[in-house]
Amino acid sequence: MREELRPKLVGARVKRVEDPRLLTGQGSFADDYRPAGMVHVALLRSAYPHARLLRIDTAAARSMAGVVAVFTGDELAEAARPMVATSKMKDYRATAMPMLARGKVRYVGEPVAAVVAASRYIAEDAARRINVDYAPLPAASDPLRAAEASAPLLHEEVRSNIVLSREFARGDAAAAMAAAPLRVGARFRFRRKAVLALENRCYLGDYHRGRRELTLYSATQVPGIVRDALSELMAMPEHLIRVVAADVGGGFGGKASVYPEELLVAVLARRLGRPVKYASDRLEDLLSTSQAFDEIVDAELGVANDGTIAALTAEVVGDVGAYSIYPWTAALEPVQVVSFLPGPYRMPNYRGRVRGVATPKAPLGPYRGVGRPVAAFVMERLIDMAARRLGIDPLAMRRQNFVAAEEFPYRTGSGIIWDRAGFAECLTAVRVALDYDALRRWQKEARAAGRWIGIGFASYAELTGIGSKIPAAPGMPVNTGTETATLRIDPSGSVTAIFGVASHGQGLETTLAQVVADELGVRLEDVRIVQGDTAGRAYTTGTYASRSAVLAGGAGKLAAAALREKVLRAAAHLLEAHVDDLVAEGSRVAIRGTDRSLSFREIARSVYLQFGRMPPELQEELEATKLYDPQFGTTSSATHAAVVEIDPETFDVRVLRYVVAEDCGRVINPMIVDGQVHGGVAQGIGAALLEELVYDGEGQLLSGSLMDYLVPSAAEIPPMEVIHIEAESPTTLGGFRGMGEGGTIGAPAAIANAVTDALAPLGIEVTELPVTPERLYRLVEAARRKE
Amino acid sequence: MKPAPFAYAAPRSVEEAAALLAEHGGDARLLAGGQSLVPMLNFRLLEPALLVDINRIAGLDGIAEIAGGLRLGALVRHRMLETSPLIASRFPIIAAAMAEVAHLAIRNRGTIGGSLAHADPAAELPLLALLLEARITAVSTQGRRVIAASDFFTAALTTALAPDEILTEIELPDPPAGSGWGFAELARRAGDFALAAVGVIIAEAGGICRTARIAMAGVGPTPLRAPAAEALLQGGTLDTGAIAAASRAAAAAAQPADDLHASAAYRRHLVEVLTRGALSAAVARARKVVP
Ligand SMILES: Cc1cc2nc3c(=O)[nH]c(=O)nc-3n(C[C@H](O)[C@H](O)[C@H](O)COP(=O)(O)OP(=O)(O)OC[C@H]3O[C@@H](n4cnc5c(N)ncnc54)[C@H](O)[C@@H]3O)c2cc1C
C-alpha cells in the first residue's frame, strides 16, 4: 500500500484512551493523593466585601485538639512575595494579590486565615473559632459606580478603581457612523458567570526537607506557569519544584491562573515539613475561583441600505473584581471583548474602547472563550437588529459581510489577522442542515397557531494556537507561544511522548497519541503520552486558549519526524538497506516491496543492548526533542443555529434544536471535537438562560450555592448536530486549528438571537444575558404597556 | 462544608425514637431521607448534638387502604408515591406531582414525612397535603395527636410539630367521587423547587361545581389555599370565564416575595397562568375528556 493511502489515526473516531481509567474511578486527581502525615487546611474567608482588618484572634482555634497551626497573612508575610500580574499594556495599573489578606479585605470570600489540622472537619471547626475584628469600609459593587472618581478605592496605591483602559481603532468610525443610513445600537449586558468545573480546586503541597524538594499536586491547567510562579514567589530554584496535574476534572479557564491557596499549601508544606492539602468545597469555589464575563457594552453598528457594514463603535466597561489574576491580568477578559468585537466581518471603520474597573468581588479571569462570548453576543445581536430593520435575512446579512475567501489573510479592525478560514462554508452548511426555508415556513405556521418560536444564528471567528509573536493576554510577559515535545523509544520498543500541556478533560492523551503514532509509524497502543507534569520539561505553561492540539500537536509531529529518521537510520544499518527504501508502519520498519522488516522493539534492543556494535554515527539514543512555535496562530470559526420556543404565558424558554458547523481545520478525532462542541454549547446555553453570579450592591454574593447558581442539566440541553468543515490552515503544522472554546462563544449569541426572533412580534430586543423567565416577563410586560 | 460534630442513633421503634427526642429536646434531629437535613448540616445551618435516624424503624413505609382513603407511613419515599399503583389509581395528582420533585436519586431517598416536616414553602408534598386535606399523625412520649394539614404549616420551614414529636403517618381522605385534578408548576430547571406550583381538585354535579379546592406553593411562607377563588367556582358552571376569574382570585391570594429567581409580580402572574392551566385540566379530567 502506498504510504499516503495508509489508514491514518488522525481523522479517525478513536476512543479516548484515558476513559477506562477515568470512568472506572481509577483517575488520580489532586485530592486522591494522600501521602503519610498529610494535614488539611481550612480557610477563614472574609464575610465583608471591603473592610479593614483590625485584629485576628486565633488563640481559641490554636488550642483545639487536632489543630496543627493557624496562620494569618501577617504571620506569613515573609514566607512568599505577593502575586503581581504585570503587563506591558500602557494603561494598566498592576495591583498585588496577597496569599492571605493583609491590612484589609477586598471581596467576600477572600482568604483571611488558614487553619492546619488533622482533618478538614477539625480545621473547619477551628476556623469558626477565629475571631476577626473587621472595620467595614464603603464599597462600590456596581462597576459604573466604582468607575466614578468619588467611589471608595479598593487599591489606594493605584488611586483609581479603573485599573486598565485601552482603545482599538481603524479608519474613521465616528465619521462613517454619522454618514451611515442605518444605525442600530444598545447597551448590552452580559452578567457575571461562574466557571464551575466538576472538580473543585484542590492543592497538595509535599516538601521533602532532606532534598529540599517541593512537589505540588494541583488541579491546574497550567503546571508550568505554577512552577515558575512558585519559584519566583518562594525564591526557590525551579529544579527543586515539580508541579503535577495528573488528572484534572475540568478547568474551562478557572484553573488556568495561579491561586493564593496554591501558593499557601506550598508555603505551609515547606514551613511545616508535612504534606498539606487544601480542597475547596463548592461554596468556596463559587466564592473564590476566578469568574467570567460581566461587561457592559454600549455598541453601535452603522450599515448601508444594502446591508453592508460601514462602522462599529463600542464602549466596554468590564467588572474585573478585586484582584488582577495571575499571570493573565485583569485585562484579559475585557480587552479581548474589544479586540474580537468585529468578528468575521469586513470592518472598514472601528473604534472600541474598554475600561476595567475593580470592584469588591472575586477576580475576573479566563473562561472558555475569553472575551469572545461577550463580543459575539454584542456583534451578532447588532447584525440581527440591522437585518431586521432592513428586511434582510439574518443569514444573508452575515454572508454578505463575511471576509471573503480572496481577502484572507485579513486584518480585522483591532489588528487581529484571520488566515484562510471557512466562514462562508460553515454558514452554508448550517443553512442546509436546517433546511432553512422550510424551517422558516414552519415557524410562520407555528406563530399563526400562537406558538412563540425563534430561530437565531451566531457566526464568530477566534484566534487559536497562538504563537510567540502575540501574547495570549494583552501585554503579558509570559511566553505562551511555544510547546516542546520529547519522544523516546525504550528497549521494549514502546514510545513515551512527553509534553508540557495539561489535559483537564480534552482527551489529549488520545489526540496527541494519534498525531505521534501516525508520524512515527507506530501503533496507537505503543504510545504513552506524559503530560500535566513539569518534571519532563525545561519550560512549559499548560493547556488553555485552544492551544494544545495546535502547539503540542505540531511539536509532537516535529519530534516524531525527527525520531523516525533516527529509527530508520538504525534500521537501515540493521537491515543493510537504504533509508529511502524503508517505511515505518504499525511499529515495524520494512523494506518497501519486500517481506523483510524489523519491529521497533528489535531495532531499539539492537540500539541500546548492542550499542558497541552500532557504527559511531548511530550511537545515539532513540530520543528527539522539538519545539514548535506557530508564530501568530490560526483562525477557528463556526456558525451556530438555535431554535427556541418560549411559553407565551410562563416565558419558560426551551431550546428545541441546535446546529453547529465549525471549522477547526484538520480534525484529529471527530468524536473528541463533537464532545468539545457539545460541552461548550451546553455551557453557552447555561450562560444564555440560567447562570448568573448575583452580588448585591454591597458586594455580598447572593447566588453562593448550586441551589441558587443554576447550571444546565441534561434536561435543559437539546440534542445537537455538529458539522465539521475542514478548511485547511495555511499557517499551522498539520493544519490543526484550536477548537476547545468555540461552543461557548457561539451559543449565548445564537440563543439571544433566537429568543429575540421569537419575540419579534412584540418588538423586543434581548440585550441582557442570561435571559431568564423573570427578565422575559419584564420585557413582555413593558412591551405590552407600550402597545 | 463539613458538618459540626454530632452523635448518631438508629432506633428500631417509634417509642425508642420518641424517647431519644424527649431526652435530648431541641438538641436532637430526626434523619429520614437526609436530602434536606444533610445539606443543612453541611452548611452548618443546623448543628444538632444528636441525629436520630428513623430509617430502621419497621412499618413506617407502607401505603395502605383505609376506610375512605389511604394511609401513608412517614418513610414512604417520593419514588414510591410516583410509582405505586395504589397512588396512581386513588391519587393520580400525587404521582404526577412527584415527577416534578428533584431528581431520581433524591426521590429514591426523600420521604413524605421529611418533606412535610421540613416544610419548604415551594415543596410539592406540603401543597398536596393542604389540597387533599391530609391528617397528619404526630407521636411523642406524651402520646399521639392528629393535626389537620391546614393547621400544620405555620411559617417557612416551620410546622406545628413540637421538637420531640415524630410524624409517623398521613391519612388522605378520598376526594369527592367523579372529581378531576390538575397540577401545574414552573421551575427554572427540571427538578428544581418550583417558582410557583398550583394543585386543584374540582367536582361537578349536573353541570354545577360542587367542590373546588385550589392550593399553591412557592408563593408564600407556607403552602396556601385560595378560598376566595374556590368560592367563585363553587355553585357555578366551570366555563372559561369562571376559570379566568378564579385564576385571578388565586393570584390575588398569593403572598409571593422577591427573590433571586423571580420577582413577586412574576410569581403572582405565574399563579394566575398555572391555576388556569390546572383548572382547565381538572375540568377536562372530571368530564373524562382526558384521563
Ligand atoms: C437537589 C435537591 C432538589 C430538591 N428539589 C425538590 C423539589 O423540587 N421539591 C420538593 O418538594 N423537594 C425537593 N427537594 C427536597 C427533597 O424532596 C427532600 O427529600 C425532602 O424535602 C425532605 O425529605 P427527607 O426525607 O430527605 O428529609 P430529611 O432531610 O431527612 O429531613 C428534613 C427535616 O425533616 C425532619 N424530619 C424528617 N422526618 C421526620 C419525621 N418523620 N418526623 C418529624 N420530623 C422529621 C428532619 O429532622 C429534618 O429537620 C430537593 C432536594 C434536593 C437535595
Coordinates of N, CA and C in Angstrom, one line a residue, chain A residues 306-420:
Chain A
D306 N -28.0 48.6 1.7 CA -27.9 47.2 1.1 C -27.4 46.2 2.1
G307 N -27.2 46.7 3.4 CA -26.8 45.7 4.4 C -25.3 45.7 4.6
T308 N -24.5 46.4 3.9 CA -23.0 46.4 4.1 C -22.7 47.2 5.3
I309 N -21.8 46.6 6.1 CA -21.4 47.2 7.4 C -20.4 48.3 7.1
A310 N -20.7 49.5 7.7 CA -19.8 50.6 7.5 C -19.0 51.0 8.7
A311 N -19.5 50.8 9.9 CA -18.7 51.2 11.0 C -19.3 50.5 12.3
L312 N -18.4 50.3 13.3 CA -18.8 49.7 14.6 C -18.0 50.5 15.6
T313 N -18.8 50.9 16.7 CA -18.2 51.6 17.8 C -18.6 50.9 19.1
A314 N -17.8 50.8 20.1 CA -18.1 50.2 21.3 C -17.4 50.8 22.5
E315 N -18.1 51.0 23.6 CA -17.5 51.4 24.8 C -17.8 50.2 25.8
V316 N -16.7 49.6 26.4 CA -16.9 48.5 27.2 C -16.4 48.8 28.6
V317 N -17.3 48.5 29.6 CA -16.9 48.5 31.0 C -16.8 47.1 31.5
G318 N -15.7 46.7 31.9 CA -15.6 45.3 32.5 C -15.4 45.4 34.0
D319 N -16.2 44.5 34.7 CA -16.1 44.4 36.1 C -15.1 43.4 36.4
V320 N -13.8 43.8 36.8 CA -12.8 42.8 36.9 C -12.6 42.2 38.3
G321 N -13.4 42.7 39.2 CA -13.3 42.1 40.6 C -12.2 42.8 41.3
A322 N -11.8 42.1 42.4 CA -10.9 42.8 43.4 C -9.5 42.7 43.0
Y323 N -9.1 41.7 42.3 CA -7.6 41.5 42.0 C -7.4 41.2 40.6
S324 N -6.1 41.5 40.2 CA -5.7 41.2 38.8 C -5.1 39.8 38.8
I325 N -5.8 38.9 38.1 CA -5.5 37.5 38.2 C -4.1 37.2 37.6
Y326 N -3.4 36.3 38.2 CA -2.0 36.0 37.9 C -1.9 34.7 37.0
P327 N -1.2 34.8 35.9 CA -0.5 35.9 35.3 C -1.2 36.7 34.2
W328 N -2.5 36.4 34.0 CA -3.2 36.9 32.8 C -3.5 38.4 32.9
T329 N -3.7 38.8 34.1 CA -4.1 40.2 34.5 C -5.6 40.4 34.3
A330 N -6.1 41.4 34.9 CA -7.5 41.8 34.8 C -7.8 42.2 33.4
A331 N -6.8 42.5 32.6 CA -7.1 43.0 31.2 C -7.6 41.9 30.3
L332 N -7.3 40.7 30.6 CA -7.5 39.6 29.7 C -8.9 39.6 29.1
E333 N -9.9 39.4 30.0 CA -11.3 39.3 29.5 C -11.8 40.5 28.8
P334 N -11.8 41.7 29.5 CA -12.5 42.8 28.9 C -11.7 43.3 27.6
V335 N -10.4 43.3 27.6 CA -9.7 43.7 26.4 C -10.0 42.8 25.2
Q336 N -10.1 41.5 25.5 CA -10.4 40.6 24.4 C -11.8 40.8 23.8
V337 N -12.7 41.4 24.6 CA -14.1 41.7 24.1 C -13.9 42.7 23.0
V338 N -13.1 43.7 23.2 CA -13.0 44.8 22.2 C -12.2 44.3 21.0
S339 N -11.2 43.4 21.3 CA -10.3 43.1 20.2 C -11.1 42.1 19.3
F340 N -12.0 41.3 19.8 CA -12.7 40.4 18.9 C -14.1 40.9 18.4
L341 N -14.5 42.0 18.9 CA -15.8 42.5 18.5 C -16.1 42.5 17.0
P342 N -15.2 42.9 16.2 CA -15.6 43.0 14.7 C -15.9 41.6 14.1
G343 N -15.5 40.6 14.8 CA -15.9 39.2 14.4 C -15.3 38.9 13.0
P344 N -16.0 38.0 12.3 CA -15.6 37.5 11.0 C -15.9 38.5 9.8
Y345 N -16.3 39.7 10.2 CA -16.8 40.6 9.2 C -15.8 41.6 8.7
R346 N -16.0 42.0 7.4 CA -15.3 43.1 6.9 C -15.6 44.4 7.7
M347 N -14.7 45.1 8.2 CA -15.0 46.2 9.1 C -14.1 47.3 8.8
P348 N -14.5 48.2 7.9 CA -13.6 49.3 7.5 C -13.4 50.3 8.6
N349 N -14.3 50.5 9.4 CA -14.2 51.6 10.4 C -14.6 51.0 11.8
Y350 N -13.7 51.1 12.7 CA -13.9 50.5 14.1 C -13.3 51.4 15.1
R351 N -14.0 51.6 16.2 CA -13.4 52.1 17.4 C -14.0 51.4 18.6
G352 N -13.1 50.8 19.3 CA -13.5 50.1 20.5 C -12.7 50.5 21.7
R353 N -13.4 50.9 22.8 CA -12.7 51.4 24.0 C -13.1 50.5 25.1
V354 N -12.2 50.2 26.0 CA -12.5 49.4 27.2 C -11.9 49.9 28.4
R355 N -12.6 49.8 29.5 CA -12.1 50.1 30.8 C -12.4 49.0 31.7
G356 N -11.4 48.6 32.5 CA -11.6 47.6 33.5 C -11.7 48.2 34.9
V357 N -12.7 47.9 35.6 CA -13.0 48.5 36.9 C -12.9 47.5 38.0
A358 N -12.1 47.8 39.0 CA -12.0 47.0 40.2 C -13.2 47.1 41.1
T359 N -13.8 46.0 41.5 CA -14.9 46.0 42.4 C -14.7 45.0 43.5
P360 N -15.4 45.0 44.6 CA -15.2 44.0 45.7 C -15.9 42.7 45.3
K361 N -15.3 42.0 44.4 CA -15.8 40.7 44.0 C -14.6 39.8 43.7
A362 N -14.9 38.5 43.7 CA -13.8 37.6 43.3 C -13.3 38.0 41.9
P363 N -12.0 37.8 41.7 CA -11.3 38.3 40.5 C -12.0 37.7 39.2
L364 N -12.0 38.5 38.2 CA -12.4 38.0 36.9 C -11.2 37.3 36.3
G365 N -11.4 36.2 35.5 CA -10.3 35.5 35.0 C -10.7 34.9 33.6
P366 N -9.8 34.1 33.1 CA -10.1 33.5 31.8 C -11.3 32.5 32.0
Y367 N -12.1 32.5 31.0 CA -13.2 31.5 31.0 C -13.4 31.1 29.5
R368 N -13.5 29.8 29.3 CA -13.7 29.3 27.9 C -14.3 30.3 26.9
G369 N -13.5 30.7 26.0 CA -13.9 31.7 25.0 C -13.3 33.1 25.3
V370 N -12.9 33.4 26.5 CA -12.4 34.7 26.9 C -12.8 35.9 26.0
G371 N -13.6 36.7 26.5 CA -14.0 37.9 25.8 C -14.9 37.7 24.6
R372 N -14.7 36.6 23.9 CA -15.4 36.3 22.7 C -16.8 36.0 22.8
P373 N -17.2 35.3 23.9 CA -18.7 35.1 24.1 C -19.4 36.4 24.2
V374 N -18.8 37.4 24.9 CA -19.5 38.7 25.0 C -19.4 39.4 23.7
A375 N -18.2 39.4 23.0 CA -18.1 40.0 21.7 C -19.1 39.5 20.7
A376 N -19.2 38.2 20.7 CA -20.1 37.6 19.7 C -21.6 37.9 20.1
F377 N -21.9 37.9 21.4 CA -23.2 38.3 21.8 C -23.6 39.7 21.3
V378 N -22.7 40.6 21.4 CA -23.0 42.0 21.0 C -23.0 42.1 19.5
M379 N -22.0 41.6 18.9 CA -21.9 41.8 17.4 C -23.1 41.1 16.7
E380 N -23.3 39.9 17.2 CA -24.4 39.1 16.5 C -25.8 39.6 16.7
R381 N -25.9 40.3 17.9 CA -27.2 40.9 18.1 C -27.3 42.1 17.2
L382 N -26.2 42.9 17.1 CA -26.3 44.1 16.2 C -26.6 43.7 14.8
I383 N -26.0 42.6 14.3 CA -26.3 42.2 12.9 C -27.8 41.9 12.8
D384 N -28.3 41.2 13.7 CA -29.7 40.8 13.6 C -30.6 42.1 13.7
M385 N -30.2 43.0 14.6 CA -31.0 44.2 14.7 C -31.0 45.0 13.4
A386 N -29.9 45.0 12.7 CA -29.8 45.7 11.5 C -30.5 45.0 10.4
A387 N -30.4 43.6 10.4 CA -31.0 42.8 9.3 C -32.5 43.0 9.4
R388 N -33.0 43.0 10.6 CA -34.5 43.1 10.8 C -35.0 44.5 10.3
R389 N -34.2 45.5 10.6 CA -34.6 46.9 10.2 C -34.6 47.0 8.7
L390 N -33.6 46.3 8.1 CA -33.5 46.4 6.6 C -34.3 45.4 5.9
G391 N -34.9 44.5 6.6 CA -35.7 43.4 6.0 C -34.8 42.4 5.2
I392 N -33.6 42.3 5.7 CA -32.7 41.3 5.1 C -32.7 40.1 5.9
D393 N -32.6 38.9 5.3 CA -32.5 37.7 6.1 C -31.2 37.7 6.9
P394 N -31.2 37.3 8.2 CA -30.0 37.4 9.0 C -28.9 36.5 8.5
L395 N -29.2 35.4 7.9 CA -28.0 34.6 7.3 C -27.4 35.4 6.1
A396 N -28.3 36.0 5.3 CA -27.8 36.7 4.1 C -26.9 37.9 4.5
M397 N -27.4 38.6 5.6 CA -26.6 39.7 6.0 C -25.2 39.3 6.5
R398 N -25.2 38.2 7.2 CA -23.9 37.7 7.7 C -23.0 37.4 6.5
R399 N -23.5 36.6 5.6 CA -22.8 36.1 4.5 C -22.2 37.3 3.7
Q400 N -23.0 38.2 3.5 CA -22.6 39.4 2.7 C -21.5 40.2 3.3
N401 N -21.4 40.1 4.6 CA -20.4 40.9 5.3 C -19.1 40.1 5.7
F402 N -19.2 38.8 5.6 CA -18.0 38.0 5.9 C -16.8 38.4 5.1
V403 N -15.7 38.3 5.7 CA -14.4 38.4 5.0 C -14.5 37.3 3.9
A404 N -14.3 37.7 2.7 CA -14.4 36.7 1.6 C -13.1 35.9 1.4
A405 N -13.3 34.8 0.7 CA -12.1 33.9 0.5 C -10.9 34.6 0.0
E406 N -11.1 35.5 -1.0 CA -10.0 36.1 -1.7 C -9.4 37.2 -0.8
E407 N -10.0 37.5 0.3 CA -9.5 38.6 1.2 C -8.5 38.1 2.3
F408 N -8.5 36.8 2.5 CA -7.6 36.2 3.5 C -6.1 36.3 3.0
P409 N -5.1 36.6 3.9 CA -5.3 36.9 5.3 C -5.8 38.3 5.5
Y410 N -6.8 38.4 6.4 CA -7.5 39.7 6.6 C -7.2 40.3 8.0
R411 N -6.8 41.5 8.0 CA -6.5 42.2 9.3 C -7.8 42.8 9.8
T412 N -8.3 42.4 11.0 CA -9.5 43.0 11.5 C -9.3 44.4 12.0
G413 N -10.5 45.0 12.4 CA -10.4 46.3 12.9 C -9.5 46.5 14.1
S414 N -9.3 45.4 14.8 CA -8.5 45.6 16.0 C -7.1 45.1 15.8
G415 N -6.8 44.6 14.5 CA -5.4 44.2 14.2 C -5.2 42.7 14.2
I416 N -6.2 42.0 14.6 CA -6.0 40.5 14.5 C -6.1 40.1 13.1
I417 N -5.3 39.0 12.8 CA -5.3 38.6 11.4 C -6.0 37.2 11.2
W418 N -7.0 37.2 10.3 CA -7.6 35.9 10.0 C -6.9 35.3 8.9
D419 N -6.3 34.1 9.1 CA -5.8 33.3 8.0 C -7.0 32.7 7.2
R420 N -6.7 31.9 6.2 CA -7.8 31.4 5.4 C -8.7 30.5 6.3

